[in-house]
Amino acid sequence: MIERPETAVPSIAQRNLEGYVGFANLPNQVYRKSVKRGFEFTLMVVGESGLGKSTLINSLFLTDLYSKDYPGPSQRIKKTVQVEQSKVLIKEGGVQLTLTIVDTPGFGDAVDNSNCWQPVINYIDSKCEDFLNAESRVNRRLMPDNRVHCCLYFIAPSGHGLKPLDIEFMKRLHDKVNVIPLIAKADTLTPEECQLFKKQIMKEIQEHKIKIYEFPDTEDDEDSKLIRRIKEKMPLAVVGSNVVIEVNGRKVRGRQYPWGVAEVENGEHCDFTVLRNMLIRTHMQDLKDVTNNVHYENYRSRKLAAVTCNGVDASAAVTHEPSAPSPLAQMEEERREHVMKMKKMETEMEQVFDMKVKEKKQKLKDSEAELERRHEQMKKNLDAQYKELDEKRRVFEDEKVNWEAQQRILEQQKLDASKTMEKNKKKGKIF
Amino acid sequence: MAPSPGLLLNGATRYVGIDAILEQMRRKAMKQGFELNIMVVGQSGLGKSTLMNTLFKSKVSRKSAQPNPEEKIPQTIEIKSISHDIEEKGVRMKLAVIDTPGFGDQINNENCWQPIMKFINDQYEAYLQEEINIDRKKRIPDSRVHCCIYFIPPTGHCLRPLDVEFMRRLSKVVNIVPVIAKADTLTLEERDDFKQTIREELRANGIDVYPQKEFDEDAEDRLINDKIREMIPFAVVGSDQEYQVNGKKILGRKTKWGTIEVENIAHCEFAYLRDLLIRTHMQNIKDITGSIHYEMYRVRRLNESNAGPGLAPGQAPTLVSAHTNGQTKVNGGPPNGMAAQCEVLTHEM
């Protein structure tokens, strides 16, 4: 009897469906959603001026991103290395692609080229940082992905090997971005020279342990055959062209020489079609995935480890912005600031309130005093009037009394008079 | 009117034989042989060695001379001089190809021209020392750099700061012939645009490349040289492999879209460069080096040794005879050799 262990790992059993459920439609849903959303892709081209970077971009996307009216940065040699970005929106078959081309004019052109890779590194880091901040925000509905997905490095077709500048640059950038080395202006080389050159370059890349972009292994036989063929051809030798030439009745993109026409899209002439297929048709999503899962995660862990380790952002010393700590610290800061602001506002308001209260009180007191005064005054008036009236009454009383007295006297006199008359009458007839 | 000898005598052709001097000179020159020192300067991978091999149709370059060519870029600039004796139709030539591996290959290329300038000046110095010797050799071995071929990478846009710096400094001490290397990268229109830009930049920076305008001797020279100046810099392609084209064996490069013929004027300007350097202007190049560049160096050198407390250490001033470099002026002055030399010089210059 076979004993089943108690702690058996639950296995996912495969079941057969009895009818059509419909989740086979999932890829279509995903497809429809992504088509609606559109795609973003950022491509960086690095190399000395005059290696045909702008021409190659135009050939890759079959549009004139750099045209006569908007000349590419290669038309003038810059004094310092700059990083320029140009965004284009291209549509094909209903699918939208927001393509950002990052160019680096001035790279490797000066007499002294030490640290000419620094602006490039800074740019890539700043884009990763933007994404990190956007990811850590509270509201992250719109998260534009501006990270550099792929860096095409142009190697001059010397035919010998890599230059010290090439090695330095690739060593510093291979763990920040997908580096795809290309042999520029490959129509300089004959097929034998090209093979030797490629072998030499791959040898040097392995020697210096440079990790260029590796194609993912697939289980599909056909795909893996294709991938193996591509791997053999690395680094890809490309030729670009802005002009269309007629060859044997066909219109092809190519370069017209007195001895023939080098066709851009001819697999025997150069590896341009391989590059285009790889970059756009088959591996664009994979490049984005590797950028997201590998390079970005590396950056993120480095950055956050530096912050949590010290409490102070140690990696801020590397970047150019001294006041940009990691999102956690930033949130703390923000919260603190917010609280402080609130407190300040509170005290301010209280102050204002006090002041207003005082004012009001003062006003009331004033008006009270005023009223009192008036009251007093009126009372005085009234008193004065009373007094007057009293006086008048007294006087009137006095007069009345006097008059009454007089009246009485008069009456008395009258009485007296009448009395006397009577007396007289009595006496009288005397006369 | 003095009768010119040999002409006015009865109209009959009385042959004196003055023109036979040409034959004598020719014989002497054949016996002596010629010397030519060419320096090639440019970044690695521009085809310098291949071009040298193509110019002289034999393996004269440094790479061919090295038994085991190591392709490593040297950390500092080295100057390697390889000498060959080649012969054609009885004319012997001692050719020295001076290569400068490591030029312009580092990340920091500041002062990468200094070793080269030092080398050129050292050659002048060596010649000067031989010249001011009391016991001079009959033929002073001439190791002075006659011509410096500067390889411009075919970017198609303009000269790089490094190119401008280098050519500016070196056009004062040596004849510079700029060439556009690996010109099969450029289509004909791009090539013309590029050349135009380069010529303008050279003019703007005051760089005088060979053939220098100021050294044209007469109208005929000027005509020829003007035509050459219109074409500078030459767009060259080098190759030491032969292919069959139209039944002929020619030097070229075979690509999938065609074969580039090195000596075909429609393809590249190698033929013009070769004619300039070897077939028509070789003597002129050597003359200018000898009579102008070297003399300038000499004046500077002797002046500073006269002004200063003596020549540089390691080079003791020697008494010189009154015979100065082929000039007819005889100096019977004071026995103070160096001062006399300087007096003569300042008078001549």
PDB file of N, CA and C in Angstrom, chain B residues 203-256:
ATOM      1  N   ARG B 203      39.555  75.856 -43.933  1.00  0.00           N
ATOM      2  CA  ARG B 203      39.794  77.267 -44.194  1.00  0.00           C
ATOM      3  C   ARG B 203      39.496  78.086 -42.967  1.00  0.00           C
ATOM      4  N   ALA B 204      38.378  77.748 -42.326  1.00  0.00           N
ATOM      5  CA  ALA B 204      37.972  78.531 -41.148  1.00  0.00           C
ATOM      6  C   ALA B 204      39.006  78.447 -40.042  1.00  0.00           C
ATOM      7  N   ASN B 205      39.658  77.307 -39.928  1.00  0.00           N
ATOM      8  CA  ASN B 205      40.628  77.144 -38.848  1.00  0.00           C
ATOM      9  C   ASN B 205      42.036  77.511 -39.266  1.00  0.00           C
ATOM     10  N   GLY B 206      42.174  77.964 -40.496  1.00  0.00           N
ATOM     11  CA  GLY B 206      43.502  78.396 -40.929  1.00  0.00           C
ATOM     12  C   GLY B 206      44.486  77.256 -41.084  1.00  0.00           C
ATOM     13  N   ILE B 207      43.978  76.096 -41.445  1.00  0.00           N
ATOM     14  CA  ILE B 207      44.871  74.947 -41.592  1.00  0.00           C
ATOM     15  C   ILE B 207      45.300  74.867 -43.049  1.00  0.00           C
ATOM     16  N   ASP B 208      46.607  74.877 -43.243  1.00  0.00           N
ATOM     17  CA  ASP B 208      47.150  74.825 -44.591  1.00  0.00           C
ATOM     18  C   ASP B 208      47.649  73.426 -44.884  1.00  0.00           C
ATOM     19  N   VAL B 209      46.891  72.713 -45.696  1.00  0.00           N
ATOM     20  CA  VAL B 209      47.351  71.360 -45.991  1.00  0.00           C
ATOM     21  C   VAL B 209      48.112  71.381 -47.308  1.00  0.00           C
ATOM     22  N   TYR B 210      48.806  70.287 -47.566  1.00  0.00           N
ATOM     23  CA  TYR B 210      49.561  70.202 -48.808  1.00  0.00           C
ATOM     24  C   TYR B 210      48.607  70.076 -49.978  1.00  0.00           C
ATOM     25  N   PRO B 211      48.754  70.677 -51.120  1.00  0.00           N
ATOM     26  CA  PRO B 211      49.795  71.656 -51.450  1.00  0.00           C
ATOM     27  C   PRO B 211      49.470  73.048 -50.925  1.00  0.00           C
ATOM     28  N   GLN B 212      50.408  73.587 -50.175  1.00  0.00           N
ATOM     29  CA  GLN B 212      50.148  74.877 -49.545  1.00  0.00           C
ATOM     30  C   GLN B 212      50.141  75.965 -50.588  1.00  0.00           C
ATOM     31  N   LYS B 213      49.219  76.897 -50.390  1.00  0.00           N
ATOM     32  CA  LYS B 213      49.066  77.955 -51.398  1.00  0.00           C
ATOM     33  C   LYS B 213      50.305  78.817 -51.492  1.00  0.00           C
ATOM     34  N   GLU B 214      50.951  79.039 -50.333  1.00  0.00           N
ATOM     35  CA  GLU B 214      52.020  80.023 -50.342  1.00  0.00           C
ATOM     36  C   GLU B 214      53.288  79.513 -50.992  1.00  0.00           C
ATOM     37  N   PHE B 215      53.360  78.214 -51.190  1.00  0.00           N
ATOM     38  CA  PHE B 215      54.599  77.702 -51.753  1.00  0.00           C
ATOM     39  C   PHE B 215      54.493  77.417 -53.251  1.00  0.00           C
ATOM     40  N   ASP B 216      53.442  77.899 -53.880  1.00  0.00           N
ATOM     41  CA  ASP B 216      53.353  77.722 -55.330  1.00  0.00           C
ATOM     42  C   ASP B 216      54.373  78.623 -55.974  1.00  0.00           C
ATOM     43  N   GLU B 217      55.181  78.061 -56.816  1.00  0.00           N
ATOM     44  CA  GLU B 217      56.267  78.872 -57.344  1.00  0.00           C
ATOM     45  C   GLU B 217      55.879  79.708 -58.540  1.00  0.00           C
ATOM     46  N   ASP B 218      55.134  79.146 -59.464  1.00  0.00           N
ATOM     47  CA  ASP B 218      54.743  79.974 -60.608  1.00  0.00           C
ATOM     48  C   ASP B 218      53.334  79.624 -61.036  1.00  0.00           C
ATOM     49  N   ALA B 219      52.914  80.279 -62.076  1.00  0.00           N
ATOM     50  CA  ALA B 219      51.516  80.161 -62.476  1.00  0.00           C
ATOM     51  C   ALA B 219      51.155  78.734 -62.856  1.00  0.00           C
ATOM     52  N   GLU B 220      52.105  78.062 -63.467  1.00  0.00           N
ATOM     53  CA  GLU B 220      51.822  76.693 -63.900  1.00  0.00           C
ATOM     54  C   GLU B 220      51.574  75.806 -62.691  1.00  0.00           C
ATOM     55  N   ASP B 221      52.455  75.977 -61.700  1.00  0.00           N
ATOM     56  CA  ASP B 221      52.280  75.225 -60.449  1.00  0.00           C
ATOM     57  C   ASP B 221      50.936  75.505 -59.819  1.00  0.00           C
ATOM     58  N   ARG B 222      50.648  76.813 -59.840  1.00  0.00           N
ATOM     59  CA  ARG B 222      49.408  77.197 -59.169  1.00  0.00           C
ATOM     60  C   ARG B 222      48.224  76.545 -59.833  1.00  0.00           C
ATOM     61  N   LEU B 223      48.265  76.483 -61.139  1.00  0.00           N
ATOM     62  CA  LEU B 223      47.148  75.868 -61.867  1.00  0.00           C
ATOM     63  C   LEU B 223      46.968  74.421 -61.459  1.00  0.00           C
ATOM     64  N   ILE B 224      48.101  73.718 -61.500  1.00  0.00           N
ATOM     65  CA  ILE B 224      48.017  72.294 -61.161  1.00  0.00           C
ATOM     66  C   ILE B 224      47.549  72.126 -59.719  1.00  0.00           C
ATOM     67  N   ASN B 225      48.168  72.923 -58.851  1.00  0.00           N
ATOM     68  CA  ASN B 225      47.843  72.745 -57.427  1.00  0.00           C
ATOM     69  C   ASN B 225      46.430  73.171 -57.106  1.00  0.00           C
ATOM     70  N   ASP B 226      45.934  74.173 -57.843  1.00  0.00           N
ATOM     71  CA  ASP B 226      44.549  74.563 -57.592  1.00  0.00           C
ATOM     72  C   ASP B 226      43.607  73.417 -57.896  1.00  0.00           C
ATOM     73  N   LYS B 227      43.926  72.728 -58.989  1.00  0.00           N
ATOM     74  CA  LYS B 227      43.063  71.578 -59.326  1.00  0.00           C
ATOM     75  C   LYS B 227      43.099  70.547 -58.212  1.00  0.00           C
ATOM     76  N   ILE B 228      44.292  70.365 -57.659  1.00  0.00           N
ATOM     77  CA  ILE B 228      44.393  69.400 -56.567  1.00  0.00           C
ATOM     78  C   ILE B 228      43.649  69.903 -55.342  1.00  0.00           C
ATOM     79  N   ARG B 229      43.786  71.192 -55.072  1.00  0.00           N
ATOM     80  CA  ARG B 229      43.137  71.728 -53.888  1.00  0.00           C
ATOM     81  C   ARG B 229      41.622  71.611 -53.971  1.00  0.00           C
ATOM     82  N   GLU B 230      41.098  71.606 -55.200  1.00  0.00           N
ATOM     83  CA  GLU B 230      39.665  71.427 -55.340  1.00  0.00           C
ATOM     84  C   GLU B 230      39.228  70.050 -54.881  1.00  0.00           C
ATOM     85  N   MET B 231      40.165  69.113 -54.961  1.00  0.00           N
ATOM     86  CA  MET B 231      39.750  67.738 -54.684  1.00  0.00           C
ATOM     87  C   MET B 231      40.065  67.286 -53.267  1.00  0.00           C
ATOM     88  N   ILE B 232      40.828  68.108 -52.575  1.00  0.00           N
ATOM     89  CA  ILE B 232      41.202  67.690 -51.223  1.00  0.00           C
ATOM     90  C   ILE B 232      39.985  67.767 -50.338  1.00  0.00           C
ATOM     91  N   PRO B 233      39.750  66.895 -49.391  1.00  0.00           N
ATOM     92  CA  PRO B 233      40.556  65.699 -49.146  1.00  0.00           C
ATOM     93  C   PRO B 233      40.145  64.540 -50.047  1.00  0.00           C
ATOM     94  N   PHE B 234      41.088  63.716 -50.393  1.00  0.00           N
ATOM     95  CA  PHE B 234      40.795  62.609 -51.293  1.00  0.00           C
ATOM     96  C   PHE B 234      40.001  61.542 -50.558  1.00  0.00           C
ATOM     97  N   ALA B 235      38.995  61.045 -51.239  1.00  0.00           N
ATOM     98  CA  ALA B 235      38.194  59.969 -50.664  1.00  0.00           C
ATOM     99  C   ALA B 235      38.778  58.661 -51.158  1.00  0.00           C
ATOM    100  N   VAL B 236      39.428  57.944 -50.265  1.00  0.00           N
ATOM    101  CA  VAL B 236      40.179  56.769 -50.717  1.00  0.00           C
ATOM    102  C   VAL B 236      39.606  55.476 -50.161  1.00  0.00           C
ATOM    103  N   VAL B 237      39.863  54.457 -50.909  1.00  0.00           N
ATOM    104  CA  VAL B 237      39.529  53.110 -50.486  1.00  0.00           C
ATOM    105  C   VAL B 237      40.778  52.290 -50.727  1.00  0.00           C
ATOM    106  N   GLY B 238      41.145  51.485 -49.761  1.00  0.00           N
ATOM    107  CA  GLY B 238      42.350  50.692 -49.939  1.00  0.00           C
ATOM    108  C   GLY B 238      42.009  49.223 -50.000  1.00  0.00           C
ATOM    109  N   SER B 239      42.835  48.482 -50.701  1.00  0.00           N
ATOM    110  CA  SER B 239      42.607  47.046 -50.721  1.00  0.00           C
ATOM    111  C   SER B 239      43.861  46.364 -51.191  1.00  0.00           C
ATOM    112  N   ASP B 240      44.177  45.238 -50.592  1.00  0.00           N
ATOM    113  CA  ASP B 240      45.311  44.490 -51.105  1.00  0.00           C
ATOM    114  C   ASP B 240      44.884  43.137 -51.631  1.00  0.00           C
ATOM    115  N   GLN B 241      43.592  43.043 -51.949  1.00  0.00           N
ATOM    116  CA  GLN B 241      43.136  41.778 -52.531  1.00  0.00           C
ATOM    117  C   GLN B 241      42.719  42.003 -53.962  1.00  0.00           C
ATOM    118  N   GLU B 242      42.989  41.021 -54.771  1.00  0.00           N
ATOM    119  CA  GLU B 242      42.693  41.167 -56.192  1.00  0.00           C
ATOM    120  C   GLU B 242      41.468  40.377 -56.563  1.00  0.00           C
ATOM    121  N   TYR B 243      40.685  40.961 -57.415  1.00  0.00           N
ATOM    122  CA  TYR B 243      39.523  40.250 -57.923  1.00  0.00           C
ATOM    123  C   TYR B 243      39.488  40.369 -59.429  1.00  0.00           C
ATOM    124  N   GLN B 244      38.725  39.506 -60.005  1.00  0.00           N
ATOM    125  CA  GLN B 244      38.566  39.531 -61.456  1.00  0.00           C
ATOM    126  C   GLN B 244      37.355  40.373 -61.805  1.00  0.00           C
ATOM    127  N   VAL B 245      37.573  41.399 -62.564  1.00  0.00           N
ATOM    128  CA  VAL B 245      36.444  42.195 -63.035  1.00  0.00           C
ATOM    129  C   VAL B 245      36.628  42.407 -64.520  1.00  0.00           C
ATOM    130  N   ASN B 246      35.630  41.972 -65.255  1.00  0.00           N
ATOM    131  CA  ASN B 246      35.694  42.112 -66.716  1.00  0.00           C
ATOM    132  C   ASN B 246      36.978  41.537 -67.281  1.00  0.00           C
ATOM    133  N   GLY B 247      37.366  40.442 -66.742  1.00  0.00           N
ATOM    134  CA  GLY B 247      38.549  39.786 -67.289  1.00  0.00           C
ATOM    135  C   GLY B 247      39.862  40.351 -66.800  1.00  0.00           C
ATOM    136  N   LYS B 248      39.807  41.447 -66.059  1.00  0.00           N
ATOM    137  CA  LYS B 248      41.070  42.003 -65.590  1.00  0.00           C
ATOM    138  C   LYS B 248      41.207  41.726 -64.102  1.00  0.00           C
ATOM    139  N   LYS B 249      42.462  41.640 -63.714  1.00  0.00           N
ATOM    140  CA  LYS B 249      42.691  41.482 -62.282  1.00  0.00           C
ATOM    141  C   LYS B 249      42.915  42.865 -61.699  1.00  0.00           C
ATOM    142  N   ILE B 250      42.053  43.235 -60.798  1.00  0.00           N
ATOM    143  CA  ILE B 250      42.252  44.552 -60.198  1.00  0.00           C
ATOM    144  C   ILE B 250      42.094  44.458 -58.685  1.00  0.00           C
ATOM    145  N   LEU B 251      42.695  45.441 -58.050  1.00  0.00           N
ATOM    146  CA  LEU B 251      42.570  45.522 -56.599  1.00  0.00           C
ATOM    147  C   LEU B 251      41.186  46.040 -56.267  1.00  0.00           C
ATOM    148  N   GLY B 252      40.572  45.421 -55.305  1.00  0.00           N
ATOM    149  CA  GLY B 252      39.251  45.931 -54.962  1.00  0.00           C
ATOM    150  C   GLY B 252      38.670  45.274 -53.731  1.00  0.00           C
ATOM    151  N   ARG B 253      37.447  45.668 -53.443  1.00  0.00           N
ATOM    152  CA  ARG B 253      36.722  45.097 -52.324  1.00  0.00           C
ATOM    153  C   ARG B 253      35.433  44.526 -52.869  1.00  0.00           C
ATOM    154  N   LYS B 254      35.176  43.299 -52.482  1.00  0.00           N
ATOM    155  CA  LYS B 254      33.993  42.648 -53.029  1.00  0.00           C
ATOM    156  C   LYS B 254      32.907  42.609 -51.976  1.00  0.00           C
ATOM    157  N   THR B 255      31.762  43.198 -52.300  1.00  0.00           N
ATOM    158  CA  THR B 255      30.617  43.119 -51.391  1.00  0.00           C
ATOM    159  C   THR B 255      29.481  42.470 -52.150  1.00  0.00           C
ATOM    160  N   LYS B 256      28.402  42.248 -51.424  1.00  0.00           N
ATOM    161  CA  LYS B 256      27.297  41.530 -52.054  1.00  0.00           C
ATOM    162  C   LYS B 256      26.596  42.360 -53.109  1.00  0.00           C
TER     163      LYS B 256
END
